Short mmCIF file of C-alpha atoms in Angstrom, two decimals:
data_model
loop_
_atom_site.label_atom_id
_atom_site.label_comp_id
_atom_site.label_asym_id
_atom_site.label_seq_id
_atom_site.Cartn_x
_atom_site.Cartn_y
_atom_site.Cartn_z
CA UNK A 1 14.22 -5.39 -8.52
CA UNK A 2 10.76 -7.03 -8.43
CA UNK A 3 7.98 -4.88 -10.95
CA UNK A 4 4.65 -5.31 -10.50
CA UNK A 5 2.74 -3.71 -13.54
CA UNK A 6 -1.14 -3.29 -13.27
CA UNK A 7 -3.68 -2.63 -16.36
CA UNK A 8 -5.36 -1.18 -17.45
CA UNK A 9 -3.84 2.10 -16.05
CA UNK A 10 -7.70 3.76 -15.71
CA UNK A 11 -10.65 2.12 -16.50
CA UNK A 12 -14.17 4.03 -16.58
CA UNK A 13 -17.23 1.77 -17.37
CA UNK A 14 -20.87 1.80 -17.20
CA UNK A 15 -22.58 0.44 -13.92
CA UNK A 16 -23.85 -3.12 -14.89
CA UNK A 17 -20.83 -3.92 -16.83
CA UNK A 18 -18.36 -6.51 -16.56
CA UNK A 19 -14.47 -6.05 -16.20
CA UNK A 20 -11.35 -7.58 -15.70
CA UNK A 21 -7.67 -6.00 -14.29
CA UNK A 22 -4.68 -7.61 -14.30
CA UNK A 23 -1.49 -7.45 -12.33
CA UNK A 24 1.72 -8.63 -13.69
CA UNK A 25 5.59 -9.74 -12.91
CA UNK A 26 8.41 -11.27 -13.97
CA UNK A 27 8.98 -12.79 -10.63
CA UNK A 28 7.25 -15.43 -8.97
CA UNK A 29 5.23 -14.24 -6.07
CA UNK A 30 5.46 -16.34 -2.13
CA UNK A 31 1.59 -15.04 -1.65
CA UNK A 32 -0.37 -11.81 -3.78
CA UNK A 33 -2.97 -9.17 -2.03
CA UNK A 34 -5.58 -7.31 -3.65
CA UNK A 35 -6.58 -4.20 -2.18
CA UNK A 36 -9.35 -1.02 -2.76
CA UNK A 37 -8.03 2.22 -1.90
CA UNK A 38 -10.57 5.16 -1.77
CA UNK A 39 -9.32 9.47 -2.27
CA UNK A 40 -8.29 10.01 1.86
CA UNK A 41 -7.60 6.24 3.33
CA UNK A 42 -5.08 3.70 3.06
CA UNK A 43 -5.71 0.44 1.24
CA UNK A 44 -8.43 -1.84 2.26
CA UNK A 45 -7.24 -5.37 1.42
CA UNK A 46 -9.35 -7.70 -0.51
CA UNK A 47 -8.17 -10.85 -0.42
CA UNK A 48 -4.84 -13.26 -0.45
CA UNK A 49 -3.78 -15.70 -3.01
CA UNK A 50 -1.09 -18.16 -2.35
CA UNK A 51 -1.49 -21.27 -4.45
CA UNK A 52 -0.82 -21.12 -7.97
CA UNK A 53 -4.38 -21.74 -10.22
CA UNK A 54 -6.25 -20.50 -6.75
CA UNK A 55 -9.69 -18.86 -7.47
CA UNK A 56 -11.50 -16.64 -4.63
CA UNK A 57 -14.77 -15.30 -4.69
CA UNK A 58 -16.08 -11.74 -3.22
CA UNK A 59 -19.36 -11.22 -3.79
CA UNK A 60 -19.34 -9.92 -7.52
CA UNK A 61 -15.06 -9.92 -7.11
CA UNK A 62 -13.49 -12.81 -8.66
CA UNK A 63 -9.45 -13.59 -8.18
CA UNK A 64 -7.32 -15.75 -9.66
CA UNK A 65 -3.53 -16.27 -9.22
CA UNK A 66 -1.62 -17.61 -12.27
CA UNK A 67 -0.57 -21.20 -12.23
CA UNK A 68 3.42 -20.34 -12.52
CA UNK A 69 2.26 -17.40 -9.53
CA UNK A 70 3.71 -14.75 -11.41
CA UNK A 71 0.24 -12.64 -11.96
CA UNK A 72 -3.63 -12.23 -11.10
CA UNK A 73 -6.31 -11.04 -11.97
CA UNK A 74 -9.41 -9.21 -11.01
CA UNK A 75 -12.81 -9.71 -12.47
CA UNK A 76 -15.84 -7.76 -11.25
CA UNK A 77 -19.38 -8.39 -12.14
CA UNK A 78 -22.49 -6.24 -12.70
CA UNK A 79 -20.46 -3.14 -11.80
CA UNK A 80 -21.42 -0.94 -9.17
CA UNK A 81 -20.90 2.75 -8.68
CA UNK A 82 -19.64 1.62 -4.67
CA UNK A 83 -16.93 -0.28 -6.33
CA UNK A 84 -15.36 3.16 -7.35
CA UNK A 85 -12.04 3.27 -6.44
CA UNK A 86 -8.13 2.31 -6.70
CA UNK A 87 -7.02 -0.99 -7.23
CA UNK A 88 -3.93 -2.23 -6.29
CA UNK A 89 -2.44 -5.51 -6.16
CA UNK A 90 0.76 -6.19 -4.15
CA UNK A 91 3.07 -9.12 -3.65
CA UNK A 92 4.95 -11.13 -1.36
CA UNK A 93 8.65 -12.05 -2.85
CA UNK A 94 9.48 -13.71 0.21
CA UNK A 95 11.42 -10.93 1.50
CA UNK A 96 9.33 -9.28 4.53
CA UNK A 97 7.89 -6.77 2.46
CA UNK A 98 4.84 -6.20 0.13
CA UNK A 99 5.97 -4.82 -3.36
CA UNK A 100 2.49 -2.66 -4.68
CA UNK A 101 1.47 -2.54 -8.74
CA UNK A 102 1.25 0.71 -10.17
CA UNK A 103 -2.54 0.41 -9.54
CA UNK A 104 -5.69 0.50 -11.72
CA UNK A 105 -7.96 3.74 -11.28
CA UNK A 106 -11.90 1.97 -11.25
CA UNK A 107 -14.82 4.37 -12.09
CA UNK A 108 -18.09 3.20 -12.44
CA UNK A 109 -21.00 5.42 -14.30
CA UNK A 110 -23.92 5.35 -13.17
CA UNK B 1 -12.06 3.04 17.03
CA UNK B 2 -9.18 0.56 16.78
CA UNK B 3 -7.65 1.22 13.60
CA UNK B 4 -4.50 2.68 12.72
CA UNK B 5 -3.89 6.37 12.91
CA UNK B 6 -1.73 8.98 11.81
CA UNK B 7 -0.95 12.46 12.66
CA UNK B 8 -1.18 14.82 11.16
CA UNK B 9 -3.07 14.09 8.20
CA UNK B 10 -2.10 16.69 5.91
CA UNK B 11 1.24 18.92 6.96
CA UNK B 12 3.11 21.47 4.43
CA UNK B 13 6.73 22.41 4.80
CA UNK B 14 8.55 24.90 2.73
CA UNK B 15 11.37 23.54 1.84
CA UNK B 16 14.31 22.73 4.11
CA UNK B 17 12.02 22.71 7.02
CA UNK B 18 12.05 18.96 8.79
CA UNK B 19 8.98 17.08 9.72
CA UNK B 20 7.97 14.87 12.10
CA UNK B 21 5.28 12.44 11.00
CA UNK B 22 3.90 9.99 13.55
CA UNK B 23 1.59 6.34 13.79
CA UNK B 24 -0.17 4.42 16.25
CA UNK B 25 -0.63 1.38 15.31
CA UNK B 26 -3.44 -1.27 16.41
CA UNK B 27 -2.63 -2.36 19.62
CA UNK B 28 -0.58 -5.50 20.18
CA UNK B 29 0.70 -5.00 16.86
CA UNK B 30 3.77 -6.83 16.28
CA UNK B 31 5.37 -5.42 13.17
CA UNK B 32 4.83 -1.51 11.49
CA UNK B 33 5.63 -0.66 8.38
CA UNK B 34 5.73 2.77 6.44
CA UNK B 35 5.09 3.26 2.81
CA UNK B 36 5.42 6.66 0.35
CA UNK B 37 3.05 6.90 -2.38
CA UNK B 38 3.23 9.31 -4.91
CA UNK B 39 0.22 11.17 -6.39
CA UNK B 40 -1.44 8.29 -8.57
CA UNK B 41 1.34 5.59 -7.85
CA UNK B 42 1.24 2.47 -5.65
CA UNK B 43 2.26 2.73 -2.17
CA UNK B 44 6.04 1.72 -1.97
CA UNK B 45 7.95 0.40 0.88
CA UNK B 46 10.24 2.46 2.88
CA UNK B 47 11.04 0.83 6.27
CA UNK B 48 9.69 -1.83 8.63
CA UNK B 49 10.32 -3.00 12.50
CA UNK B 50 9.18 -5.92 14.10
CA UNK B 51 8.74 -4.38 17.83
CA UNK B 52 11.55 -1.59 18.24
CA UNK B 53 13.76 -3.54 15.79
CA UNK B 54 14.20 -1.66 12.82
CA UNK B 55 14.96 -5.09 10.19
CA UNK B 56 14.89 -3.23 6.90
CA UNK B 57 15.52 0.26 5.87
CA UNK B 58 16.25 -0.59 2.48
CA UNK B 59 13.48 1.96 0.85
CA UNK B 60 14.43 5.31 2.72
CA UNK B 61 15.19 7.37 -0.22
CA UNK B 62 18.32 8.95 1.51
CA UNK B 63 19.71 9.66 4.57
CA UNK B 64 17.38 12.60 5.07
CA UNK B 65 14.61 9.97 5.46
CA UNK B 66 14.66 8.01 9.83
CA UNK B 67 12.41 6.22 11.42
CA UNK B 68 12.57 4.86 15.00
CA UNK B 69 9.87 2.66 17.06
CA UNK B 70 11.57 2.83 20.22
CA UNK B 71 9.07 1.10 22.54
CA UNK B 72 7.81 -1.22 19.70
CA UNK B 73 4.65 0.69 19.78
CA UNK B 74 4.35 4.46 18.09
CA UNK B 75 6.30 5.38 15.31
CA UNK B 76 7.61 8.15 13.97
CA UNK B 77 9.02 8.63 10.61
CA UNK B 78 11.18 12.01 10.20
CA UNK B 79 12.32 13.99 7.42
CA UNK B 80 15.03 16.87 8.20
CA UNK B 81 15.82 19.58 5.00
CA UNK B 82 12.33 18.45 3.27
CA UNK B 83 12.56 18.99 -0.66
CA UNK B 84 9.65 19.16 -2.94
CA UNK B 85 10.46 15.86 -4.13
CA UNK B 86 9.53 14.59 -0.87
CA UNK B 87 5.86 15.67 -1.52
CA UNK B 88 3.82 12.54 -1.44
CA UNK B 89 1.23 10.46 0.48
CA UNK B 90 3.05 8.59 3.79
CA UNK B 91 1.37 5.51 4.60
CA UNK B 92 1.92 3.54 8.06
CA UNK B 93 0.45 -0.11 8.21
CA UNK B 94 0.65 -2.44 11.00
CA UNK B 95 0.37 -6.21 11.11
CA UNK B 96 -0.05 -8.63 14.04
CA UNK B 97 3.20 -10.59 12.90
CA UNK B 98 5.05 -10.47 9.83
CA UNK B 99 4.19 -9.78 6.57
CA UNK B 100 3.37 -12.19 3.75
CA UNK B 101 0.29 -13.35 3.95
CA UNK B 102 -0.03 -11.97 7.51
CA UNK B 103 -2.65 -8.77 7.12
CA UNK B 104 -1.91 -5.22 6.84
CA UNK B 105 -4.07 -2.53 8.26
CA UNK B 106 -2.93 0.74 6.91
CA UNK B 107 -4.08 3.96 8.30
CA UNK B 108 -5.24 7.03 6.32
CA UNK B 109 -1.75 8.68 5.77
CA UNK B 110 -0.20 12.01 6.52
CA UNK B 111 -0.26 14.13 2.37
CA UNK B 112 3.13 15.77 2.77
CA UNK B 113 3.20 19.23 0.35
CA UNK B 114 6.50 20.80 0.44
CA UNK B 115 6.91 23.99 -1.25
#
């Protein structure tokens, strides 16, 4: 059974602040999704990562996949209160199906 | 729009009752999958077809728990003699071809409550 652990489990920081989530597994991912879920909707993905080292670039949203692909992470800069929300990251074992973290609860102050 | 949608959105059974809990996916949409997420969990996988082919089934909780795509379009997910362990967020997503790296569009989910 695949795990996919996410922390920190809820993190609450002032707007302007800088933060980083991770998302972790004993197995070695095919490909890795981040997504943004918001209270009512489904998850919004963010980006995909497939190459092991890979860094992508949102806007203030950095990513990076681990060399050995077995975990990311998630950096955001200058915090915003509109990047509120639930943050999941979910991989691809190479078995048709997306196995989701446990997720990582964002809320920005203003 | 041309999202994904599910009805209904929110649906409480007393338990024992069945439910019927349905998605329309984005048009042209090859493969469908359906997802249970507890209350402040991560979405996990309970089924997934590529067009009316059901191909795994492996996360249906127990044989309560059926889903059938029979025109490789709609879907419906059922649940017959609900229990209140059954409460949770359903999630359907839809992608144009397989998963992987292939995009998911998930719509807003049906909040089961069973009491």
């Amino acid at each position: 059974t695949q795990l996919l652990e996410q922390s920190p489990q809820f993190l609450s920081i002032q707007e302007g602040e800088n933060l980083t989530v991770y998302c972790n597994s004993s197995s070695v991912f095919s490909s890795l999704q981040w997504y943004r879920q918001e209270p009512g909707e489904g998850p919004v993905l963010l980006v995909t990562v497939v190459t092991g080292g890979e860094v992508k670039k949102l806007k203030r949203l950095t990513f990076q996949f681990g060399d050995a692909r077995k975990d990311s992470s998630l950096h955001i800069t200058a915090a915003q209160p509109g990047d509120t929300g639930l943050y999941l990251c979910a991989g691809d074992f190479g078995n048709e199906k997306l196995t989701f973290g446990t997720g990582t609860r964002l809320t920005i102050i203003p | 729009g041309a999202g994904v949608s599910q009805s209904p959105r929110y649906k409480v059974a007393k338990r024992g009752q069945d439910v019927a809990l349905r998605c329309d996916p984005i048009s042209g949409h090859v493969s469908l999958f359906w997802y249970q997420q507890a209350l402040g969990q991560g979405p996990e996988f309970l089924t997934y077809f590529q067009n009316e082919a059901q191909l795994d089934k492996s996360g249906l909780p127990s044989d309560r728990f059926f889903a059938e795509r029979p025109e490789g379009s709609v879907s419906t997910l059922k649940i017959q003699r609900t229990q209140q362990e059954d409460s949770a967020v359903y999630l359907c997503a839809s992608s144009l071809f397989s998963v992987g790296t292939d995009t998911q569009y998930f719509g807003p989910g049906t909040r089961l409550t069973v009491l």
